[in-house]
GROMACS .gro file of N, CA and C in nm:
model
  330
    1MET      N    1  12.422  10.197   6.840
    1MET     CA    2  12.350  10.225   6.963
    1MET      C    3  12.380  10.114   7.063
    2THR      N    4  12.411  10.153   7.185
    2THR     CA    5  12.440  10.057   7.290
    2THR      C    6  12.323  10.051   7.386
    3VAL      N    7  12.283   9.931   7.420
    3VAL     CA    8  12.174   9.913   7.515
    3VAL      C    9  12.231   9.851   7.641
    4GLN      N   10  12.210   9.917   7.754
    4GLN     CA   11  12.257   9.862   7.880
    4GLN      C   12  12.159   9.758   7.930
    5ALA      N   13  12.214   9.652   7.985
    5ALA     CA   14  12.128   9.550   8.045
    5ALA      C   15  12.070   9.608   8.173
    6GLU      N   16  11.942   9.587   8.191
    6GLU     CA   17  11.878   9.636   8.312
    6GLU      C   18  11.913   9.547   8.429
    7LYS      N   19  11.917   9.608   8.547
    7LYS     CA   20  11.940   9.530   8.668
    7LYS      C   21  11.822   9.438   8.688
    8PRO      N   22  11.844   9.322   8.748
    8PRO     CA   23  11.730   9.233   8.772
    8PRO      C   24  11.624   9.306   8.854
    9ALA      N   25  11.503   9.298   8.808
    9ALA     CA   26  11.395   9.367   8.879
    9ALA      C   27  11.360   9.291   9.006
   10ARG      N   28  11.365   9.362   9.117
   10ARG     CA   29  11.318   9.299   9.239
   10ARG      C   30  11.170   9.333   9.251
   11GLU      N   31  11.102   9.254   9.324
   11GLU     CA   32  10.959   9.275   9.335
   11GLU      C   33  10.932   9.409   9.401
   12ALA      N   34  10.864   9.496   9.329
   12ALA     CA   35  10.836   9.630   9.380
   12ALA      C   36  10.727   9.624   9.485
   13GLU      N   37  10.743   9.706   9.586
   13GLU     CA   38  10.639   9.719   9.688
   13GLU      C   39  10.519   9.787   9.623
   14PRO      N   40  10.398   9.743   9.656
   14PRO     CA   41  10.281   9.810   9.598
   14PRO      C   42  10.269   9.952   9.653
   15MET      N   43  10.219  10.042   9.570
   15MET     CA   44  10.191  10.178   9.617
   15MET      C   45  10.078  10.168   9.718
   16ARG      N   46  10.078  10.260   9.816
   16ARG     CA   47   9.978  10.258   9.921
   16ARG      C   48   9.911  10.394   9.933
   17CYS      N   49   9.785  10.392   9.971
   17CYS     CA   50   9.713  10.515   9.999
   17CYS      C   51   9.780  10.582  10.118
   18SER      N   52   9.812  10.710  10.105
   18SER     CA   53   9.878  10.784  10.211
   18SER      C   54   9.786  10.811  10.329
   19PHE      N   55   9.657  10.789  10.312
   19PHE     CA   56   9.561  10.817  10.418
   19PHE      C   57   9.522  10.693  10.497
   20CYS      N   58   9.483  10.586  10.427
   20CYS     CA   59   9.441  10.464  10.498
   20CYS      C   60   9.549  10.356  10.499
   21GLY      N   61   9.650  10.369  10.411
   21GLY     CA   62   9.760  10.273  10.407
   21GLY      C   63   9.732  10.147  10.328
   22LYS      N   64   9.615  10.136  10.267
   22LYS     CA   65   9.584  10.016  10.188
   22LYS      C   66   9.669  10.013  10.062
   23ALA      N   67   9.712   9.892  10.024
   23ALA     CA   68   9.791   9.874   9.903
   23ALA      C   69   9.703   9.889   9.780
   24GLN      N   70   9.766   9.921   9.668
   24GLN     CA   71   9.692   9.945   9.545
   24GLN      C   72   9.606   9.827   9.504
   25ASN      N   73   9.646   9.705   9.539
   25ASN     CA   74   9.567   9.588   9.503
   25ASN      C   75   9.451   9.563   9.601
   26GLU      N   76   9.437   9.648   9.704
   26GLU     CA   77   9.328   9.637   9.800
   26GLU      C   78   9.217   9.739   9.772
   27VAL      N   79   9.240   9.827   9.674
   27VAL     CA   80   9.143   9.932   9.643
   27VAL      C   81   9.112   9.931   9.494
   28GLY      N   82   9.008  10.004   9.455
   28GLY     CA   83   8.972  10.010   9.314
   28GLY      C   84   9.067  10.096   9.233
   29THR      N   85   9.090  10.218   9.281
   29THR     CA   86   9.174  10.314   9.209
   29THR      C   87   9.263  10.385   9.308
   30LEU      N   88   9.386  10.411   9.268
   30LEU     CA   89   9.481  10.484   9.350
   30LEU      C   90   9.531  10.602   9.267
   31VAL      N   91   9.508  10.724   9.316
   31VAL     CA   92   9.546  10.846   9.244
   31VAL      C   93   9.676  10.898   9.303
   32ALA      N   94   9.772  10.930   9.216
   32ALA     CA   95   9.904  10.976   9.261
   32ALA      C   96   9.911  11.128   9.260
   33GLY      N   97   9.979  11.180   9.362
   33GLY     CA   98  10.011  11.322   9.370
   33GLY      C   99  10.159  11.333   9.399
   34PRO      N  100  10.208  11.454   9.422
   34PRO     CA  101  10.352  11.469   9.449
   34PRO      C  102  10.389  11.412   9.586
   35GLY      N  103  10.433  11.286   9.586
   35GLY     CA  104  10.476  11.221   9.709
   35GLY      C  105  10.365  11.157   9.789
   36VAL      N  106  10.242  11.165   9.742
   36VAL     CA  107  10.130  11.105   9.813
   36VAL      C  108  10.037  11.033   9.716
   37TYR      N  109   9.956  10.945   9.771
   37TYR     CA  110   9.858  10.871   9.693
   37TYR      C  111   9.728  10.869   9.774
   38ILE      N  112   9.615  10.866   9.703
   38ILE     CA  113   9.486  10.854   9.771
   38ILE      C  114   9.400  10.756   9.694
   39CYS      N  115   9.334  10.668   9.769
   39CYS     CA  116   9.251  10.565   9.706
   39CYS      C  117   9.108  10.615   9.689
   40ASP      N  118   9.034  10.545   9.604
   40ASP     CA  119   8.896  10.582   9.578
   40ASP      C  120   8.811  10.579   9.705
   41GLU      N  121   8.841  10.488   9.797
   41GLU     CA  122   8.765  10.480   9.921
   41GLU      C  123   8.786  10.605  10.006
   42CYS      N  124   8.910  10.653  10.015
   42CYS     CA  125   8.939  10.773  10.094
   42CYS      C  126   8.884  10.898  10.026
   43VAL      N  127   8.884  10.900   9.892
   43VAL     CA  128   8.823  11.011   9.820
   43VAL      C  129   8.674  11.016   9.854
   44GLY      N  130   8.608  10.900   9.852
   44GLY     CA  131   8.466  10.894   9.885
   44GLY      C  132   8.439  10.939  10.028
   45LEU      N  133   8.523  10.895  10.120
   45LEU     CA  134   8.508  10.936  10.260
   45LEU      C  135   8.528  11.086  10.274
   46ALA      N  136   8.631  11.139  10.207
   46ALA     CA  137   8.657  11.283  10.213
   46ALA      C  138   8.539  11.363  10.156
   47GLU      N  139   8.483  11.314  10.045
   47GLU     CA  140   8.367  11.383   9.987
   47GLU      C  141   8.251  11.387  10.084
   48SER      N  142   8.225  11.276  10.153
   48SER     CA  143   8.112  11.273  10.247
   48SER      C  144   8.138  11.362  10.368
   49VAL      N  145   8.262  11.367  10.416
   49VAL     CA  146   8.296  11.454  10.528
   49VAL      C  147   8.282  11.600  10.487
   50ILE      N  148   8.334  11.634  10.369
   50ILE     CA  149   8.324  11.771  10.320
   50ILE      C  150   8.177  11.811  10.307
   51GLU      N  151   8.096  11.724  10.251
   51GLU     CA  152   7.953  11.755  10.234
   51GLU      C  153   7.884  11.772  10.368
   52GLU      N  154   7.913  11.684  10.462
   52GLU     CA  155   7.849  11.689  10.594
   52GLU      C  156   7.885  11.817  10.670
   53PHE      N  157   8.010  11.861  10.659
   53PHE     CA  158   8.055  11.975  10.739
   53PHE      C  159   8.079  12.101  10.654
   54ARG      N  160   8.023  12.105  10.535
   54ARG     CA  161   8.049  12.214  10.441
   54ARG      C  162   8.031  12.352  10.502
   55ASP      N  163   7.925  12.376  10.573
   55ASP     CA  164   7.896  12.510  10.626
   55ASP      C  165   7.915  12.519  10.777
   56GLN      N  166   7.994  12.429  10.833
   56GLN     CA  167   8.014  12.428  10.978
   56GLN      C  168   8.160  12.451  11.011
   57GLU      N  169   8.181  12.507  11.129
   57GLU     CA  170   8.318  12.516  11.180
   57GLU      C  171   8.357  12.377  11.230
   58VAL      N  172   8.475  12.332  11.194
   58VAL     CA  173   8.516  12.196  11.226
   58VAL      C  174   8.630  12.197  11.326
   59ASP      N  175   8.618  12.112  11.427
   59ASP     CA  176   8.724  12.093  11.526
   59ASP      C  177   8.806  11.972  11.481
   60VAL      N  178   8.925  11.997  11.430
   60VAL     CA  179   9.009  11.888  11.381
   60VAL      C  180   9.062  11.809  11.499
   61ARG      N  181   9.042  11.677  11.495
   61ARG     CA  182   9.082  11.591  11.605
   61ARG      C  183   9.186  11.490  11.557
   62LEU      N  184   9.308  11.535  11.553
   62LEU     CA  185   9.417  11.446  11.516
   62LEU      C  186   9.520  11.450  11.627
   63PRO      N  187   9.585  11.346  11.659
   63PRO     CA  188   9.561  11.211  11.608
   63PRO      C  189   9.433  11.152  11.665
   64MET      N  190   9.386  11.047  11.602
   64MET     CA  191   9.259  10.983  11.639
   64MET      C  192   9.279  10.871  11.740
   65TRP      N  193   9.389  10.873  11.810
   65TRP     CA  194   9.426  10.763  11.898
   65TRP      C  195   9.323  10.734  12.006
   66GLN      N  196   9.256  10.835  12.056
   66GLN     CA  197   9.160  10.811  12.165
   66GLN      C  198   9.049  10.715  12.123
   67SER      N  199   9.015  10.713  11.994
   67SER     CA  200   8.904  10.629  11.948
   67SER      C  201   8.948  10.488  11.910
   68LEU      N  202   9.078  10.458  11.917
   68LEU     CA  203   9.129  10.327  11.875
   68LEU      C  204   9.172  10.244  11.995
   69SER      N  205   9.145  10.114  11.985
   69SER     CA  206   9.196  10.022  12.087
   69SER      C  207   9.343   9.996  12.060
   70ASP      N  208   9.411   9.935  12.156
   70ASP     CA  209   9.552   9.900  12.137
   70ASP      C  210   9.568   9.808  12.016
   71GLU      N  211   9.479   9.711  12.001
   71GLU     CA  212   9.486   9.616  11.888
   71GLU      C  213   9.468   9.688  11.755
   72GLU      N  214   9.373   9.781  11.750
   72GLU     CA  215   9.350   9.856  11.626
   72GLU      C  216   9.474   9.939  11.591
   73MET      N  217   9.536   9.999  11.692
   73MET     CA  218   9.657  10.077  11.667
   73MET      C  219   9.770   9.987  11.619
   74LEU      N  220   9.786   9.870  11.682
   74LEU     CA  221   9.892   9.778  11.642
   74LEU      C  222   9.871   9.729  11.499
   75GLN      N  223   9.748   9.708  11.459
   75GLN     CA  224   9.720   9.665  11.322
   75GLN      C  225   9.748   9.776  11.221
   76HIS      N  226   9.738   9.900  11.263
   76HIS     CA  227   9.756  10.014  11.173
   76HIS      C  228   9.904  10.052  11.156
   77VAL      N  229   9.987  10.021  11.254
   77VAL     CA  230  10.128  10.063  11.251
   77VAL      C  231  10.201  10.016  11.124
   78PRO      N  232  10.188   9.890  11.081
   78PRO     CA  233  10.260   9.850  10.958
   78PRO      C  234  10.218   9.931  10.835
   79ARG      N  235  10.092   9.968  10.826
   79ARG     CA  236  10.047  10.049  10.712
   79ARG      C  237  10.108  10.188  10.718
   80VAL      N  238  10.114  10.246  10.837
   80VAL     CA  239  10.174  10.378  10.851
   80VAL      C  240  10.321  10.372  10.812
   81ALA      N  241  10.391  10.267  10.856
   81ALA     CA  242  10.533  10.251  10.823
   81ALA      C  243  10.552  10.233  10.672
   82ALA      N  244  10.464  10.157  10.608
   82ALA     CA  245  10.475  10.136  10.464
   82ALA      C  246  10.453  10.267  10.388
   83VAL      N  247  10.359  10.349  10.432
   83VAL     CA  248  10.336  10.478  10.367
   83VAL      C  249  10.457  10.568  10.386
   84ALA      N  250  10.516  10.567  10.507
   84ALA     CA  251  10.636  10.648  10.532
   84ALA      C  252  10.750  10.606  10.440
   85ASP      N  253  10.769  10.475  10.424
   85ASP     CA  254  10.873  10.424  10.334
   85ASP      C  255  10.847  10.469  10.190
   86GLN      N  256  10.721  10.464  10.150
   86GLN     CA  257  10.682  10.504  10.014
   86GLN      C  258  10.711  10.651   9.990
   87VAL      N  259  10.677  10.736  10.086
   87VAL     CA  260  10.702  10.880  10.072
   87VAL      C  261  10.851  10.907  10.067
   88GLU      N  262  10.928  10.838  10.152
   88GLU     CA  263  11.074  10.855  10.152
   88GLU      C  264  11.135  10.812  10.018
   89ALA      N  265  11.088  10.702   9.963
   89ALA     CA  266  11.139  10.654   9.834
   89ALA      C  267  11.104  10.755   9.723
   90ASP      N  268  10.985  10.810   9.727
   90ASP     CA  269  10.945  10.908   9.628
   90ASP      C  270  11.030  11.034   9.639
   91LEU      N  271  11.057  11.077   9.762
   91LEU     CA  272  11.143  11.193   9.784
   91LEU      C  273  11.283  11.168   9.729
   92ARG      N  274  11.337  11.049   9.754
   92ARG     CA  275  11.468  11.014   9.699
   92ARG      C  276  11.467  11.024   9.547
   93GLY      N  277  11.360  10.977   9.485
   93GLY     CA  278  11.349  10.985   9.339
   93GLY      C  279  11.350  11.129   9.289
   94TRP      N  280  11.279  11.217   9.356
   94TRP     CA  281  11.277  11.358   9.319
   94TRP      C  282  11.417  11.418   9.333
   95VAL      N  283  11.483  11.389   9.444
   95VAL     CA  284  11.617  11.444   9.467
   95VAL      C  285  11.716  11.389   9.364
   96GLN      N  286  11.707  11.260   9.335
   96GLN     CA  287  11.796  11.201   9.235
   96GLN      C  288  11.777  11.268   9.099
   97GLU      N  289  11.653  11.296   9.062
   97GLU     CA  290  11.628  11.361   8.934
   97GLU      C  291  11.684  11.503   8.934
   98LEU      N  292  11.667  11.574   9.045
   98LEU     CA  293  11.724  11.709   9.053
   98LEU      C  294  11.876  11.705   9.041
   99ARG      N  295  11.940  11.610   9.108
   99ARG     CA  296  12.085  11.596   9.100
   99ARG      C  297  12.127  11.561   8.957
  100ARG      N  298  12.051  11.472   8.891
  100ARG     CA  299  12.080  11.435   8.753
  100ARG      C  300  12.075  11.558   8.664
  101ARG      N  301  11.988  11.652   8.697
  101ARG     CA  302  11.975  11.776   8.620
  101ARG      C  303  12.081  11.879   8.657
  102GLY      N  304  12.165  11.846   8.756
  102GLY     CA  305  12.272  11.936   8.794
  102GLY      C  306  12.238  12.035   8.904
  103VAL      N  307  12.124  12.018   8.968
  103VAL     CA  308  12.087  12.108   9.078
  103VAL      C  309  12.175  12.076   9.197
  104THR      N  310  12.229  12.179   9.262
  104THR     CA  311  12.322  12.158   9.373
  104THR      C  312  12.249  12.111   9.498
  105TRP      N  313  12.328  12.049   9.588
  105TRP     CA  314  12.274  12.005   9.717
  105TRP      C  315  12.226  12.125   9.797
  106ALA      N  316  12.297  12.236   9.789
  106ALA     CA  317  12.259  12.356   9.863
  106ALA      C  318  12.121  12.404   9.819
  107ARG      N  319  12.098  12.403   9.690
  107ARG     CA  320  11.969  12.450   9.637
  107ARG      C  321  11.858  12.353   9.674
  108ILE      N  322  11.887  12.224   9.669
  108ILE     CA  323  11.786  12.124   9.707
  108ILE      C  324  11.752  12.141   9.856
  109GLY      N  325  11.854  12.167   9.937
  109GLY     CA  326  11.833  12.182  10.081
  109GLY      C  327  11.751  12.303  10.120
  110GLU      N  328  11.748  12.402  10.032
  110GLU     CA  329  11.667  12.521  10.061
  110GLU      C  330  11.521  12.485  10.067
   0.00000   0.00000   0.00000
Protein backbone atom coordinates (compact mmCIF):
# COMPACT_ATOMS: atom_id res chain seq x y z
CA MET A 1 0.00 0.00 0.00
CA THR A 2 1.34 3.42 -0.96
CA VAL A 3 0.53 6.47 1.11
CA GLN A 4 0.85 9.86 -0.53
CA ALA A 5 2.28 12.65 1.52
CA GLU A 6 -0.31 15.32 2.13
CA LYS A 7 0.34 18.84 0.97
CA PRO A 8 1.27 21.17 3.79
CA ALA A 9 -1.94 22.35 5.37
CA ARG A 10 -2.44 26.05 5.09
CA GLU A 11 -4.53 27.69 7.70
CA ALA A 12 -8.13 27.17 6.67
CA GLU A 13 -10.49 30.10 6.70
CA PRO A 14 -13.19 29.64 9.34
CA MET A 15 -16.65 28.79 8.08
CA ARG A 16 -19.04 31.73 8.30
CA CYS A 17 -22.76 32.11 8.78
CA SER A 18 -24.24 32.88 5.36
CA PHE A 19 -26.72 35.28 6.97
CA CYS A 20 -24.76 37.41 9.46
CA GLY A 21 -21.22 36.60 8.26
CA LYS A 22 -19.88 35.74 11.71
CA ALA A 23 -17.08 33.18 11.81
CA GLN A 24 -17.65 29.81 13.45
CA ASN A 25 -15.51 30.84 16.42
CA GLU A 26 -17.78 33.87 17.02
CA VAL A 27 -20.96 31.80 17.48
CA GLY A 28 -22.05 28.81 19.55
CA THR A 29 -23.10 26.47 16.75
CA LEU A 30 -22.85 26.63 12.98
CA VAL A 31 -25.15 24.35 10.95
CA ALA A 32 -24.09 23.40 7.42
CA GLY A 33 -26.37 23.08 4.42
CA PRO A 34 -25.64 22.69 0.71
CA GLY A 35 -23.36 25.67 0.13
CA VAL A 36 -24.66 27.67 3.09
CA TYR A 37 -24.23 27.84 6.84
CA ILE A 38 -26.42 29.31 9.58
CA CYS A 39 -25.42 30.10 13.15
CA ASP A 40 -27.45 29.52 16.28
CA GLU A 41 -27.97 33.28 16.65
CA CYS A 42 -29.53 33.59 13.19
CA VAL A 43 -31.66 30.50 13.80
CA GLY A 44 -32.95 32.15 16.99
CA LEU A 45 -33.63 35.41 15.15
CA ALA A 46 -35.42 33.55 12.34
CA GLU A 47 -37.56 31.67 14.88
CA SER A 48 -38.61 34.92 16.56
CA VAL A 49 -39.41 36.58 13.21
CA ILE A 50 -41.42 33.56 12.06
CA GLU A 51 -43.34 33.51 15.35
CA GLU A 52 -44.02 37.26 15.27
CA PHE A 53 -45.28 37.27 11.68
CA ARG A 54 -46.73 33.74 11.52
CA ASP A 55 -50.27 34.77 10.55
CA GLN A 56 -49.50 38.08 8.84
CA GLU A 57 -48.72 39.09 5.31
CA VAL A 58 -45.09 40.20 5.26
CA ASP A 59 -43.52 42.92 3.13
CA VAL A 60 -39.98 41.71 2.45
CA ARG A 61 -37.57 44.62 2.65
CA LEU A 62 -34.30 43.65 1.08
CA PRO A 63 -31.74 45.01 0.85
CA MET A 64 -31.77 46.60 4.29
CA TRP A 65 -29.46 49.41 3.23
CA GLN A 66 -31.84 52.22 4.16
CA SER A 67 -31.57 51.29 7.85
CA LEU A 68 -27.74 51.19 7.90
CA SER A 69 -25.27 54.03 8.23
CA ASP A 70 -22.28 54.22 5.90
CA GLU A 71 -20.03 52.97 8.73
CA GLU A 72 -22.30 50.01 9.46
CA MET A 73 -22.30 49.10 5.77
CA LEU A 74 -18.51 49.40 5.56
CA GLN A 75 -18.12 47.13 8.59
CA HIS A 76 -20.42 44.54 7.01
CA VAL A 77 -18.74 44.41 3.57
CA PRO A 78 -15.81 42.14 4.64
CA ARG A 79 -18.24 39.61 6.12
CA VAL A 80 -20.32 39.58 2.95
CA ALA A 81 -17.14 39.06 0.89
CA ALA A 82 -16.00 36.22 3.17
CA VAL A 83 -19.37 34.47 2.82
CA ALA A 84 -19.21 34.87 -0.98
CA ASP A 85 -15.72 33.33 -0.99
CA GLN A 86 -16.96 30.46 1.18
CA VAL A 87 -19.91 29.73 -1.12
CA GLU A 88 -17.64 29.85 -4.18
CA ALA A 89 -15.16 27.44 -2.56
CA ASP A 90 -17.99 25.07 -1.64
CA LEU A 91 -19.32 25.21 -5.21
CA ARG A 92 -15.84 24.40 -6.54
CA GLY A 93 -15.74 21.38 -4.22
CA TRP A 94 -19.08 20.10 -5.52
CA VAL A 95 -17.98 20.56 -9.14
CA GLN A 96 -14.63 18.87 -8.50
CA GLU A 97 -16.41 15.87 -6.97
CA LEU A 98 -18.78 15.65 -9.93
CA ARG A 99 -15.83 15.78 -12.34
CA ARG A 100 -14.03 13.10 -10.28
CA ARG A 101 -17.13 10.95 -10.76
CA GLY A 102 -16.92 11.48 -14.52
CA VAL A 103 -19.82 13.89 -14.92
CA THR A 104 -19.31 16.02 -18.04
CA TRP A 105 -18.93 19.80 -18.05
CA ALA A 106 -22.02 20.02 -20.25
CA ARG A 107 -24.12 18.17 -17.69
CA ILE A 108 -22.74 20.23 -14.81
CA GLY A 109 -23.53 23.41 -16.75
CA GLU A 110 -27.15 22.43 -17.15
